[in-house]
PDB file of C-alpha atoms in Angstrom:
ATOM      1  CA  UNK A   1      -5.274 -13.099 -16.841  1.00 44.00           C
ATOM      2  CA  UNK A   2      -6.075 -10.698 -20.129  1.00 48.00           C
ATOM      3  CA  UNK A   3      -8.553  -8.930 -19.323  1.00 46.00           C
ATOM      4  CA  UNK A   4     -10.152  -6.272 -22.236  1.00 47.00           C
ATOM      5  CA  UNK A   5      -9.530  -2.459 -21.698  1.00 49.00           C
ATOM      6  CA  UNK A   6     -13.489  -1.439 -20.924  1.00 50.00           C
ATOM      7  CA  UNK A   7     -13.365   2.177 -19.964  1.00 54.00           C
ATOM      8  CA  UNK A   8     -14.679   2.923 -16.679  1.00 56.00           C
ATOM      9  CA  UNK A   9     -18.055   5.378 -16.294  1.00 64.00           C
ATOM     10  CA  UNK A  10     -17.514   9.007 -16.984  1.00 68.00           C
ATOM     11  CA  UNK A  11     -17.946   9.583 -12.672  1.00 73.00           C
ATOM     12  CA  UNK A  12     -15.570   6.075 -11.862  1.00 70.00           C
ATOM     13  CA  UNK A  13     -12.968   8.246 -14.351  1.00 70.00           C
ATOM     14  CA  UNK A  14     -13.742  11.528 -12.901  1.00 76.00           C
ATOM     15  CA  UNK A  15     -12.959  10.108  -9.482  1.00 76.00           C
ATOM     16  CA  UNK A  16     -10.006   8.568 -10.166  1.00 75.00           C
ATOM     17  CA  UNK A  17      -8.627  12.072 -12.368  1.00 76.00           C
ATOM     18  CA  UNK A  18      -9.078  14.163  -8.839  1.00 80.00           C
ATOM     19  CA  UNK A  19      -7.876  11.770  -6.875  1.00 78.00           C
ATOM     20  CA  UNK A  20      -4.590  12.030  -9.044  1.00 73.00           C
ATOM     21  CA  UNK A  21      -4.514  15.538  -9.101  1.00 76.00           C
ATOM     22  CA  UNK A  22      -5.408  16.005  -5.581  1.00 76.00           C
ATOM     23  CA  UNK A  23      -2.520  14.003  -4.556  1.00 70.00           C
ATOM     24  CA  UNK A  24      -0.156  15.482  -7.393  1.00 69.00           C
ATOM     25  CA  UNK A  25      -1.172  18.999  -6.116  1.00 76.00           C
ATOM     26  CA  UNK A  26      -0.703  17.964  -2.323  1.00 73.00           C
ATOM     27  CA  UNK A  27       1.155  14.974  -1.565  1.00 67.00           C
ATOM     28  CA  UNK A  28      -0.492  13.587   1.755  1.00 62.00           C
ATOM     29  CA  UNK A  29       1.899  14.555   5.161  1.00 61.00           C
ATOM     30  CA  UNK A  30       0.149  11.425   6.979  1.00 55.00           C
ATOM     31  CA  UNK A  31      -2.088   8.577   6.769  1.00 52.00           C
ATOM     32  CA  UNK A  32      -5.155  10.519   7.763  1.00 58.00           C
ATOM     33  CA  UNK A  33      -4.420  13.110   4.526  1.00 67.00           C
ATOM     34  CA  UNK A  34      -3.435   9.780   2.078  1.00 67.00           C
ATOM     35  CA  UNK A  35      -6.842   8.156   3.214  1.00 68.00           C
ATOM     36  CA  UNK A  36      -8.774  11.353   2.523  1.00 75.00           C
ATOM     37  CA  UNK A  37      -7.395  12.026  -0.493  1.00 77.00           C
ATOM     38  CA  UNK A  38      -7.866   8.482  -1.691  1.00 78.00           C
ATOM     39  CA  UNK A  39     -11.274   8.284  -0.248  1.00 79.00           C
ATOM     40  CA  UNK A  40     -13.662   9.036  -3.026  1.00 81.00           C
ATOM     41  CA  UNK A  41     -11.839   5.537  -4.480  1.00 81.00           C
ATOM     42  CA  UNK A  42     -12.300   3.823  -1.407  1.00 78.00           C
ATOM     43  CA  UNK A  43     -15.559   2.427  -1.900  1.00 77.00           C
ATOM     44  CA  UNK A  44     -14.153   0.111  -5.019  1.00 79.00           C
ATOM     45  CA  UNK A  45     -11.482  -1.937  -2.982  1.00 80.00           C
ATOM     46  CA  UNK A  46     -14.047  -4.721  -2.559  1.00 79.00           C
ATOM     47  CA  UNK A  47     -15.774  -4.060  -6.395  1.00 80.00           C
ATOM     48  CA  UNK A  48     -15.750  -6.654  -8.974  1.00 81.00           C
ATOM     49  CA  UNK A  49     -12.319  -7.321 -10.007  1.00 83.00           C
ATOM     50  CA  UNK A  50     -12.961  -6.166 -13.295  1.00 82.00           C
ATOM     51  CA  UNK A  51     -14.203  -2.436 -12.069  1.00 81.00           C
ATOM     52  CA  UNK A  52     -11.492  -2.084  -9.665  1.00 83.00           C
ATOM     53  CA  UNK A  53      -8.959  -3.142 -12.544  1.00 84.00           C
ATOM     54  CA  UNK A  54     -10.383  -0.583 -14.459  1.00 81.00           C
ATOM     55  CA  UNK A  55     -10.293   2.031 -11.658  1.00 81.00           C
ATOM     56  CA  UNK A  56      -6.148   1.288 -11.020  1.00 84.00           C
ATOM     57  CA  UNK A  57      -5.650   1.592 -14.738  1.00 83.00           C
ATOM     58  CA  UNK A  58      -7.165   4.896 -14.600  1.00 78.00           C
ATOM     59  CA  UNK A  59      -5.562   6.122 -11.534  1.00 78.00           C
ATOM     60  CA  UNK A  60      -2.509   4.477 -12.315  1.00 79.00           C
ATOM     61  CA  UNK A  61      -2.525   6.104 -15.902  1.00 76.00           C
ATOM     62  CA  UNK A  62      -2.795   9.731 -14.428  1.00 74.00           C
ATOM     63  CA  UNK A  63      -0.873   9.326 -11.688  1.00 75.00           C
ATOM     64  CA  UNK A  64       1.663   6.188 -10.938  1.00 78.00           C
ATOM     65  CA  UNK A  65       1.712   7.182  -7.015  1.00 78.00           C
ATOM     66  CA  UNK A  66      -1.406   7.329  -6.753  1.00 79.00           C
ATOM     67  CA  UNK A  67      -1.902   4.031  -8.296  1.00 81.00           C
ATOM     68  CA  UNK A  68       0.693   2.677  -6.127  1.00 84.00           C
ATOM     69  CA  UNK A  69      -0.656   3.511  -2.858  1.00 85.00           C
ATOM     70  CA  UNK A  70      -3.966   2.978  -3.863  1.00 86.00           C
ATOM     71  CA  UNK A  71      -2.802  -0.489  -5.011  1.00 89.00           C
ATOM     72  CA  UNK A  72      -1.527  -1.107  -1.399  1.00 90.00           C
ATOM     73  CA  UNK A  73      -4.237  -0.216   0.044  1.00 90.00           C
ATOM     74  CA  UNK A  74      -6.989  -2.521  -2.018  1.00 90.00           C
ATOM     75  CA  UNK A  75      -4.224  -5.617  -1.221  1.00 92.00           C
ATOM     76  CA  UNK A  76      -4.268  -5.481   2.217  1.00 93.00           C
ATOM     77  CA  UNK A  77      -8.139  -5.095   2.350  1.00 92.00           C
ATOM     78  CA  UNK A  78      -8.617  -8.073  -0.068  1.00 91.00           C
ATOM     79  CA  UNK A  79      -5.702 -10.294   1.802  1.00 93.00           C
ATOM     80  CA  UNK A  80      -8.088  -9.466   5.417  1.00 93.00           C
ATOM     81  CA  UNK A  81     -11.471 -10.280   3.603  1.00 91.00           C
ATOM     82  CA  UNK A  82      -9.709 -13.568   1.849  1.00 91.00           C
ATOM     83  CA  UNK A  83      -7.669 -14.143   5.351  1.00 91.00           C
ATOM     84  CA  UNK A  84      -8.385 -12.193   7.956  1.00 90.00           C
ATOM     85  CA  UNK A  85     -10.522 -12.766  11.181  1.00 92.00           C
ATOM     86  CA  UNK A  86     -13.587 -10.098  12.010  1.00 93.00           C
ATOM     87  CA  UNK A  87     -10.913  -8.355  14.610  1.00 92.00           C
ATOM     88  CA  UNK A  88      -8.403  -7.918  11.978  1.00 91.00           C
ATOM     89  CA  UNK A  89     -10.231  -6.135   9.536  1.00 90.00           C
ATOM     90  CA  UNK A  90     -11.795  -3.960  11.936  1.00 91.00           C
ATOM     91  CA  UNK A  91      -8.154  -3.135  12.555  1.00 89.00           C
ATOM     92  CA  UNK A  92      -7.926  -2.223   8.747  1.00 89.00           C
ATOM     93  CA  UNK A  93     -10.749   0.112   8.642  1.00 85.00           C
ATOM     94  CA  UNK A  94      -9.663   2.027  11.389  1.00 81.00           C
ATOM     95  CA  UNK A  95      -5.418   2.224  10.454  1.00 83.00           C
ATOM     96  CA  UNK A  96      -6.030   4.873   7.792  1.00 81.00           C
ATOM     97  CA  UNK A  97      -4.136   4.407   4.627  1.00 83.00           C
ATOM     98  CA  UNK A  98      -2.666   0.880   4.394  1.00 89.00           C
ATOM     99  CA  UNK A  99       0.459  -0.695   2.527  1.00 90.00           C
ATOM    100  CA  UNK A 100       2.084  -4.225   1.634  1.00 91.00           C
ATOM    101  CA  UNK A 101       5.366  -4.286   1.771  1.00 91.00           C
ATOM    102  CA  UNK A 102       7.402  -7.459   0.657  1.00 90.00           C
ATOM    103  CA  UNK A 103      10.185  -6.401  -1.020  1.00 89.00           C
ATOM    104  CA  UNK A 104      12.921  -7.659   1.038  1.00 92.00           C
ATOM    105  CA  UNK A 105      16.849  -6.239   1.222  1.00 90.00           C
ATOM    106  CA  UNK A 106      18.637  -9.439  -0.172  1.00 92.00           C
ATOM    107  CA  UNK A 107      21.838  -8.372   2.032  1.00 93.00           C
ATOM    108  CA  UNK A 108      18.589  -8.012   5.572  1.00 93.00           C
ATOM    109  CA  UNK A 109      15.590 -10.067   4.811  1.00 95.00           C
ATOM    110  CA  UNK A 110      12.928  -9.570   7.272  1.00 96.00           C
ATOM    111  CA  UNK A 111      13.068 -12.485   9.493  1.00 96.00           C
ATOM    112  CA  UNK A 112      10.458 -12.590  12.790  1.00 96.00           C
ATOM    113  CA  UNK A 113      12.341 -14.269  15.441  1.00 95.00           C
ATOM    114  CA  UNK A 114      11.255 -14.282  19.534  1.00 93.00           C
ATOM    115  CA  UNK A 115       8.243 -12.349  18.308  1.00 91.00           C
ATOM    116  CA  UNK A 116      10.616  -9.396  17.088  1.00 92.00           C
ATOM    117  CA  UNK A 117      10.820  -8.136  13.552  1.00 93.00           C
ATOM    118  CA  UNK A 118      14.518  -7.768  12.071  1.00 93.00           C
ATOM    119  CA  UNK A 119      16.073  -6.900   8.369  1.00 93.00           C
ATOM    120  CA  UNK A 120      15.286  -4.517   5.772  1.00 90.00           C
ATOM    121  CA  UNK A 121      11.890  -3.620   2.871  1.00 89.00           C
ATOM    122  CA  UNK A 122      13.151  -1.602  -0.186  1.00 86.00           C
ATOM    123  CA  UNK A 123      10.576  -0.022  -2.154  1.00 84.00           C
ATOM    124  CA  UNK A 124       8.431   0.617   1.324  1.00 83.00           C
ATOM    125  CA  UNK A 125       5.405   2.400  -0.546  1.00 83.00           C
ATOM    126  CA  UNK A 126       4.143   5.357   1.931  1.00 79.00           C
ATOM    127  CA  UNK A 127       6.362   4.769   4.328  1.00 78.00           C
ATOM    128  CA  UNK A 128       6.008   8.350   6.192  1.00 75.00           C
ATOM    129  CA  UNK A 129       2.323   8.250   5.577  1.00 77.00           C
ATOM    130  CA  UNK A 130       0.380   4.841   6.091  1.00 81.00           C
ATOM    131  CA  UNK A 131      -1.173   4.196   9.001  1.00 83.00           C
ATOM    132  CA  UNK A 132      -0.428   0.686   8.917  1.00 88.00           C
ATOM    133  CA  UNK A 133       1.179  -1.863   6.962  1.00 89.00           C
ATOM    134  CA  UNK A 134       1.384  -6.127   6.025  1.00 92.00           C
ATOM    135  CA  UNK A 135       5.107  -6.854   6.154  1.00 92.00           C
ATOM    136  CA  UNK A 136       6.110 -10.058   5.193  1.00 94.00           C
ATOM    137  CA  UNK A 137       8.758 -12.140   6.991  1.00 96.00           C
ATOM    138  CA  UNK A 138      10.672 -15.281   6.938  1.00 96.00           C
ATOM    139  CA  UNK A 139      10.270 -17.652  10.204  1.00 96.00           C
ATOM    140  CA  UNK A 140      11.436 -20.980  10.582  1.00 94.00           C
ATOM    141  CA  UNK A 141       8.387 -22.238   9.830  1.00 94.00           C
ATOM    142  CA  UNK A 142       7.684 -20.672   6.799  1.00 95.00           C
ATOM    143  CA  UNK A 143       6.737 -17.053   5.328  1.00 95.00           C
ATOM    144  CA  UNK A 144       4.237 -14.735   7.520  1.00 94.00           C
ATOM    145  CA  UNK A 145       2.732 -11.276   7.454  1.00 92.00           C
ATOM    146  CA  UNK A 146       2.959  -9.110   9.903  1.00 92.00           C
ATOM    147  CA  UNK A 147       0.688  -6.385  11.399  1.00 91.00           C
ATOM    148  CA  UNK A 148       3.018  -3.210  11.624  1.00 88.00           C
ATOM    149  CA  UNK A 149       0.952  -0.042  13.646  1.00 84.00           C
ATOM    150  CA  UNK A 150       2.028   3.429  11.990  1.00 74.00           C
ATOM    151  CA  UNK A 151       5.476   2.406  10.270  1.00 64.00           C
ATOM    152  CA  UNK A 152       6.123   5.342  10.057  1.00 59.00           C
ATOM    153  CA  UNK A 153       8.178   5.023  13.552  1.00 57.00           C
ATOM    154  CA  UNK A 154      10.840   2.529  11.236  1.00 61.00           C
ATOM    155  CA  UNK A 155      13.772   3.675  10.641  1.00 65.00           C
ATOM    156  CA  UNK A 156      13.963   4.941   6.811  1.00 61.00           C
ATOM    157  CA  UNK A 157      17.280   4.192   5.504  1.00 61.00           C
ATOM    158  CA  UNK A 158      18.019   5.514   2.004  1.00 60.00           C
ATOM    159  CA  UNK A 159      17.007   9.254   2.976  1.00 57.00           C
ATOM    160  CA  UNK A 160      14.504  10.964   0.618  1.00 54.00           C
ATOM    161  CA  UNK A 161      11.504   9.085  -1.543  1.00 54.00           C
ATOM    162  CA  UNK A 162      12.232   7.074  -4.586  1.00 57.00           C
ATOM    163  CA  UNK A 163      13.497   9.682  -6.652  1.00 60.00           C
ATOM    164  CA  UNK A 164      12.058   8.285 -10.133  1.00 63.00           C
ATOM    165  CA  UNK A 165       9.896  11.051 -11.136  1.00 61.00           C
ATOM    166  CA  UNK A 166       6.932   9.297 -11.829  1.00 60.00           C
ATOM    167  CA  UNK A 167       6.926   7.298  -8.315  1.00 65.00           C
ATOM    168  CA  UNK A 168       8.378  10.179  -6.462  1.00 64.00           C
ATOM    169  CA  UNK A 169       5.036  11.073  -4.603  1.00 65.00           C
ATOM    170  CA  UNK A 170       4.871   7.440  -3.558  1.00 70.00           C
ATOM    171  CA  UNK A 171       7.078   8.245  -0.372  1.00 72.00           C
ATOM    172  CA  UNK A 172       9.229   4.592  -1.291  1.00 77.00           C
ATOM    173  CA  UNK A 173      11.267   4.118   1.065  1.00 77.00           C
ATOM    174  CA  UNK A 174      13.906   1.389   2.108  1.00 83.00           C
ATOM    175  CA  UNK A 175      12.988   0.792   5.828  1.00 86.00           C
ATOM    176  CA  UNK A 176      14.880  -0.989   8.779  1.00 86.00           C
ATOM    177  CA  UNK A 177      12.332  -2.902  11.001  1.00 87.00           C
ATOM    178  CA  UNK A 178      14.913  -3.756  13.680  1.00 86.00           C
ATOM    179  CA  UNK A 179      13.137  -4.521  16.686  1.00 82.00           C
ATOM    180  CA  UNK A 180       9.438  -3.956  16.000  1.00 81.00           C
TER     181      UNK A 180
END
């Protein structure tokens, strides 16, 4: 889909700038800090595609972490709304900071077997910080995605954050969901 740059309002811009630098100058410890810091953005996960577009561009153009988790967040919302039941997303708005993560390790893929969770996510986007997060996995009948409560309790496997300086702040993380 092309969709024309528009700039965003002066206060959708302004919002998005301290958001950035508010994260750049104090990277969240946990998913209460990464909510609040995103939460002046929070209101345009369920705008018009075109003004949340516009909003990631921004965010994403000052800060790429920012963008990233913000990004996370506004999927998981959107897959709930589009998806979800009434219990679900009350779930979401009460998990804090949320994440997708469906990047699987080709050497682990996340399978979901007996109701357990097994295998490995690379690029795990917040990983010590979200308060919840959609993981997909492979089942014999087909992909699913899975509720995971405060991931944080995974098992991070590849030691610090993604170190590429512009995602650093991110927290990526490879994570082992053995027996979740």
């Amino acid at each position: 889909m092309d969709i024309p740059a528009q700039p965003l309002s002066a206060s959708l811009e302004a919002r998005a700038l301290d958001v950035a630098a508010a994260l750049r100058a104090a990277p969240p410890r946990d998913a209460a800090a990464a909510l609040d810091q995103l939460a002046p953005l929070l209101p345009l996960a369920r705008a018009a595609p075109r003004v949340l577009w516009q909003a990631l561009v921004t965010l994403g153009h000052a800060d790429l972490s920012a963008g990233r988790l913000f990004e996370g967040h506004v999927n998981v919302l959107r897959l709930l709304d589009d998806h979800g039941d009434a219990a679900q997303r009350a779930r979401a708005e009460g998990a804090g900071l949320l994440a997708i993560w469906g990047a699987d390790d080709p050497a682990s893929p996340v399978l979901l077997e007996a109701g357990r969770l097994s295998g490995r996510k690379l690029f795990c986007s917040g990983a010590a910080s979200v308060g919840a997060a959609l993981v997909t996995a492979r089942t014999p009948e087909g992909p699913v995605l899975v509720w995971v409560e405060r991931p944080a309790a995974t098992r991070f496997t590849d030691g610090p954050a993604w170190p590429v300086g512009g995602m650093r702040a991110s927290e990526s993380r490879a994570c082992a969901l053995d027996g979740l």
